[in-house]
PDB file of C-alpha atoms in Angstrom:
ATOM      1  CA  MET A   1      14.436 135.618  93.491  1.00  0.00           C
ATOM      2  CA  GLU A   2      17.070 137.487  95.400  1.00  0.00           C
ATOM      3  CA  ILE A   3      17.808 136.992  99.088  1.00  0.00           C
ATOM      4  CA  LYS A   4      17.115 140.276 100.890  1.00  0.00           C
ATOM      5  CA  LYS A   5      18.555 139.439 104.324  1.00  0.00           C
ATOM      6  CA  ALA A   6      20.083 136.636 106.345  1.00  0.00           C
ATOM      7  CA  ALA A   7      17.543 134.316 107.950  1.00  0.00           C
ATOM      8  CA  LEU A   8      17.433 131.317 110.250  1.00  0.00           C
ATOM      9  CA  ALA A   9      14.915 128.554 110.934  1.00  0.00           C
ATOM     10  CA  GLY A  10      15.084 125.539 113.201  1.00  0.00           C
ATOM     11  CA  THR A  11      16.928 124.563 116.353  1.00  0.00           C
ATOM     12  CA  LEU A  12      19.879 122.451 117.371  1.00  0.00           C
ATOM     13  CA  GLU A  13      17.668 120.029 119.293  1.00  0.00           C
ATOM     14  CA  SER A  14      17.667 116.318 118.530  1.00  0.00           C
ATOM     15  CA  SER A  15      15.570 115.366 115.464  1.00  0.00           C
ATOM     16  CA  ASP A  16      15.604 118.947 114.146  1.00  0.00           C
ATOM     17  CA  VAL A  17      17.637 120.890 111.619  1.00  0.00           C
ATOM     18  CA  GLN A  18      18.838 124.484 111.601  1.00  0.00           C
ATOM     19  CA  VAL A  19      18.908 126.206 108.213  1.00  0.00           C
ATOM     20  CA  MET A  20      20.691 129.539 107.799  1.00  0.00           C
ATOM     21  CA  ILE A  21      20.455 131.461 104.528  1.00  0.00           C
ATOM     22  CA  SER A  22      22.345 134.604 103.594  1.00  0.00           C
ATOM     23  CA  PRO A  23      22.963 136.566 100.390  1.00  0.00           C
ATOM     24  CA  ASN A  24      25.787 135.484  98.097  1.00  0.00           C
ATOM     25  CA  GLU A  25      26.551 137.211  94.809  1.00  0.00           C
ATOM     26  CA  SER A  26      28.730 134.405  93.451  1.00  0.00           C
ATOM     27  CA  GLY A  27      26.266 131.540  93.148  1.00  0.00           C
ATOM     28  CA  LEU A  28      24.968 128.881  95.469  1.00  0.00           C
ATOM     29  CA  THR A  29      27.026 127.523  98.365  1.00  0.00           C
ATOM     30  CA  ILE A  30      25.676 124.814 100.656  1.00  0.00           C
ATOM     31  CA  ASP A  31      27.504 123.676 103.783  1.00  0.00           C
ATOM     32  CA  LEU A  32      26.147 120.644 105.650  1.00  0.00           C
ATOM     33  CA  VAL A  33      27.113 119.635 109.172  1.00  0.00           C
ATOM     34  CA  SER A  34      25.520 116.343 110.213  1.00  0.00           C
ATOM     35  CA  ASP A  35      26.347 113.189 112.144  1.00  0.00           C
ATOM     36  CA  VAL A  36      24.587 111.236 109.406  1.00  0.00           C
ATOM     37  CA  LYS A  37      26.183 113.093 106.492  1.00  0.00           C
ATOM     38  CA  LYS A  38      27.772 109.928 105.152  1.00  0.00           C
ATOM     39  CA  GLN A  39      24.431 108.110 104.910  1.00  0.00           C
ATOM     40  CA  PHE A  40      21.974 110.941 104.185  1.00  0.00           C
ATOM     41  CA  GLY A  41      24.054 113.974 103.160  1.00  0.00           C
ATOM     42  CA  LYS A  42      23.175 113.785  99.471  1.00  0.00           C
ATOM     43  CA  ALA A  43      19.445 113.493 100.229  1.00  0.00           C
ATOM     44  CA  ILE A  44      19.537 116.426 102.667  1.00  0.00           C
ATOM     45  CA  VAL A  45      21.350 118.679 100.196  1.00  0.00           C
ATOM     46  CA  ALA A  46      19.040 117.561  97.374  1.00  0.00           C
ATOM     47  CA  ARG A  47      15.946 118.500  99.419  1.00  0.00           C
ATOM     48  CA  VAL A  48      17.378 121.944 100.239  1.00  0.00           C
ATOM     49  CA  LYS A  49      18.344 122.524  96.598  1.00  0.00           C
ATOM     50  CA  GLN A  50      14.850 121.505  95.508  1.00  0.00           C
ATOM     51  CA  VAL A  51      13.238 124.084  97.812  1.00  0.00           C
ATOM     52  CA  LEU A  52      15.684 126.761  96.635  1.00  0.00           C
ATOM     53  CA  SER A  53      14.838 125.862  93.036  1.00  0.00           C
ATOM     54  CA  ASP A  54      11.098 126.126  93.784  1.00  0.00           C
ATOM     55  CA  TYR A  55      11.739 129.729  94.880  1.00  0.00           C
ATOM     56  CA  ASP A  56      14.086 130.356  91.911  1.00  0.00           C
ATOM     57  CA  ILE A  57      17.010 131.168  94.222  1.00  0.00           C
ATOM     58  CA  ARG A  58      20.343 130.895  92.436  1.00  0.00           C
ATOM     59  CA  HIS A  59      22.568 133.034  94.667  1.00  0.00           C
ATOM     60  CA  ALA A  60      22.732 132.194  98.365  1.00  0.00           C
ATOM     61  CA  THR A  61      24.909 130.775 101.083  1.00  0.00           C
ATOM     62  CA  VAL A  62      23.133 128.037 103.017  1.00  0.00           C
ATOM     63  CA  LYS A  63      24.420 126.416 106.184  1.00  0.00           C
ATOM     64  CA  ILE A  64      22.591 123.329 107.391  1.00  0.00           C
ATOM     65  CA  VAL A  65      23.170 121.851 110.834  1.00  0.00           C
ATOM     66  CA  ASP A  66      21.288 118.568 110.948  1.00  0.00           C
ATOM     67  CA  LYS A  67      20.493 116.730 114.167  1.00  0.00           C
ATOM     68  CA  GLY A  68      18.678 113.776 112.617  1.00  0.00           C
ATOM     69  CA  ALA A  69      15.693 115.557 111.089  1.00  0.00           C
ATOM     70  CA  LEU A  70      13.181 113.807 108.876  1.00  0.00           C
ATOM     71  CA  ASP A  71      12.811 114.907 105.253  1.00  0.00           C
ATOM     72  CA  SER A  72       9.556 116.760 105.968  1.00  0.00           C
ATOM     73  CA  VAL A  73      11.250 118.745 108.751  1.00  0.00           C
ATOM     74  CA  ILE A  74      14.166 119.631 106.470  1.00  0.00           C
ATOM     75  CA  LYS A  75      11.730 120.878 103.826  1.00  0.00           C
ATOM     76  CA  ALA A  76       9.655 122.875 106.335  1.00  0.00           C
ATOM     77  CA  ARG A  77      12.688 124.524 107.948  1.00  0.00           C
ATOM     78  CA  THR A  78      14.157 125.389 104.545  1.00  0.00           C
ATOM     79  CA  ILE A  79      10.881 126.914 103.345  1.00  0.00           C
ATOM     80  CA  THR A  80      10.637 128.974 106.541  1.00  0.00           C
ATOM     81  CA  ALA A  81      14.228 130.230 106.247  1.00  0.00           C
ATOM     82  CA  VAL A  82      13.719 131.103 102.569  1.00  0.00           C
ATOM     83  CA  GLN A  83      10.492 133.001 103.216  1.00  0.00           C
ATOM     84  CA  ARG A  84      12.169 134.945 106.015  1.00  0.00           C
ATOM     85  CA  ALA A  85      15.206 135.686 103.814  1.00  0.00           C
ATOM     86  CA  LEU A  86      12.972 136.870 100.969  1.00  0.00           C
ATOM     87  CA  ASP A  87      10.817 138.839 103.421  1.00  0.00           C
ATOM     88  CA  ILE A  88       7.622 137.164 102.184  1.00  0.00           C
ATOM     89  CA  VAL A  89       6.437 135.612 105.452  1.00  0.00           C
ATOM     90  CA  GLU A  90       3.050 137.313 105.141  1.00  0.00           C
ATOM     91  CA  GLU A  91       2.616 136.203 101.496  1.00  0.00           C
ATOM     92  CA  PRO A  92       3.917 132.635 101.250  1.00  0.00           C
ATOM     93  CA  LYS A  93       4.334 130.870  97.938  1.00  0.00           C
ATOM     94  CA  TRP A  94       1.635 128.231  98.475  1.00  0.00           C
ATOM     95  CA  GLU A  95       2.489 126.117  95.433  1.00  0.00           C
ATOM     96  CA  VAL A  96       5.815 125.207  97.051  1.00  0.00           C
ATOM     97  CA  LEU A  97       4.073 123.541  99.973  1.00  0.00           C
TER      98      LEU A  97
END
């Protein structure tokens, strides 16, 4: 699927994550900012990539600002940002959940 507009989900509060997605014609770019990047960076990026793959998104720029979020929060925020970016908030892809 193709990203229609830039979208954001999440906050910068402790134990949350902010996920920003915007269109990118030259592939997939993921930028992670996290205090725990050294320990959990690969797992965070893998979760985001998995959600993007579930939506068949191959071209996007994703910026993740993690403040110690759990895996389920990362997944939920990414799904929300993707649905907003694809403009399918009213018709979610239930099989991804």
